[in-house]
Amino acid sequence: MRWRQFRNAPRPVVRAVASSLVVAVVLGLAYLAYDVALSRGAMLPGGDLRVLLVAVYVAVVLASGSVVTWLVVPQPTGSGRRTVRSPWSAALGLFAAVPIAYLVMVVMVQVLRPLLAGG
């Protein structure tokens, strides 16, 4: 039953999750490039801003997941053509973006960084 639900997910939900994933991967790659540059001894302006960048990463991924889900996933209306949106749609996107942000950052730092930094 769950496998069928996973394979036949509603398109708006897939778009909302995919948008959070795309934002997380792009920002994660930017963080990874910054982290590898610092580990190789590059003198970057501002010093070591990794903690700030992770905080910005999390905030942007959660905010974008919330906003995109609010825009893309309307509530069921039954009959009629009116699109109904509510804060619950935004909350759904926020809570769906949390594990995406975490898992992408884990892959960037624990899997890709050792490969790029040479150990």
PDB file of N, CA, C and O in Angstrom, residues 1 4 12 14 33-34 36 39 48 70:
ATOM      1  N   MET A   1       0.827  -1.189   0.000  1.00  0.00           N
ATOM      2  CA  MET A   1       0.000   0.000   0.000  1.00  0.00           C
ATOM      3  C   MET A   1       0.870   1.250   0.000  1.00  0.00           C
ATOM      4  O   MET A   1       0.665   2.150  -0.788  1.00  0.00           O
ATOM      5  N   ARG A   4       2.753   1.893  -3.324  1.00  0.00           N
ATOM      6  CA  ARG A   4       1.880   2.434  -4.362  1.00  0.00           C
ATOM      7  C   ARG A   4       1.639   3.926  -4.139  1.00  0.00           C
ATOM      8  O   ARG A   4       1.637   4.716  -5.071  1.00  0.00           O
ATOM      9  N   PRO A  12       1.544  18.072  -7.282  1.00  0.00           N
ATOM     10  CA  PRO A  12       1.935  19.257  -6.510  1.00  0.00           C
ATOM     11  C   PRO A  12       2.845  18.935  -5.334  1.00  0.00           C
ATOM     12  O   PRO A  12       3.767  19.685  -5.025  1.00  0.00           O
ATOM     13  N   VAL A  14       4.951  16.376  -5.160  1.00  0.00           N
ATOM     14  CA  VAL A  14       6.264  16.051  -5.724  1.00  0.00           C
ATOM     15  C   VAL A  14       7.011  17.329  -6.088  1.00  0.00           C
ATOM     16  O   VAL A  14       8.203  17.475  -5.818  1.00  0.00           O
ATOM     17  N   ALA A  33      31.738  24.018  -1.300  1.00  0.00           N
ATOM     18  CA  ALA A  33      32.841  24.711  -1.966  1.00  0.00           C
ATOM     19  C   ALA A  33      33.556  25.647  -0.991  1.00  0.00           C
ATOM     20  O   ALA A  33      34.791  25.705  -0.966  1.00  0.00           O
ATOM     21  N   TYR A  34      32.803  26.365  -0.182  1.00  0.00           N
ATOM     22  CA  TYR A  34      33.394  27.257   0.816  1.00  0.00           C
ATOM     23  C   TYR A  34      34.188  26.467   1.842  1.00  0.00           C
ATOM     24  O   TYR A  34      35.314  26.833   2.196  1.00  0.00           O
ATOM     25  N   VAL A  36      35.562  23.429   1.565  1.00  0.00           N
ATOM     26  CA  VAL A  36      36.772  22.848   0.969  1.00  0.00           C
ATOM     27  C   VAL A  36      37.827  23.932   0.739  1.00  0.00           C
ATOM     28  O   VAL A  36      39.016  23.710   0.986  1.00  0.00           O
ATOM     29  N   SER A  39      39.450  24.604   4.050  1.00  0.00           N
ATOM     30  CA  SER A  39      40.310  23.509   4.486  1.00  0.00           C
ATOM     31  C   SER A  39      41.609  23.450   3.693  1.00  0.00           C
ATOM     32  O   SER A  39      42.607  22.931   4.177  1.00  0.00           O
ATOM     33  N   ASP A  48      36.292  32.719   8.924  1.00  0.00           N
ATOM     34  CA  ASP A  48      35.560  31.457   8.922  1.00  0.00           C
ATOM     35  C   ASP A  48      34.085  31.722   9.246  1.00  0.00           C
ATOM     36  O   ASP A  48      33.726  31.999  10.386  1.00  0.00           O
ATOM     37  N   TRP A  70       3.226  26.394  -0.119  1.00  0.00           N
ATOM     38  CA  TRP A  70       2.035  27.223  -0.007  1.00  0.00           C
ATOM     39  C   TRP A  70       1.531  27.630  -1.391  1.00  0.00           C
ATOM     40  O   TRP A  70       0.321  27.665  -1.634  1.00  0.00           O
TER      41      TRP A  70
END
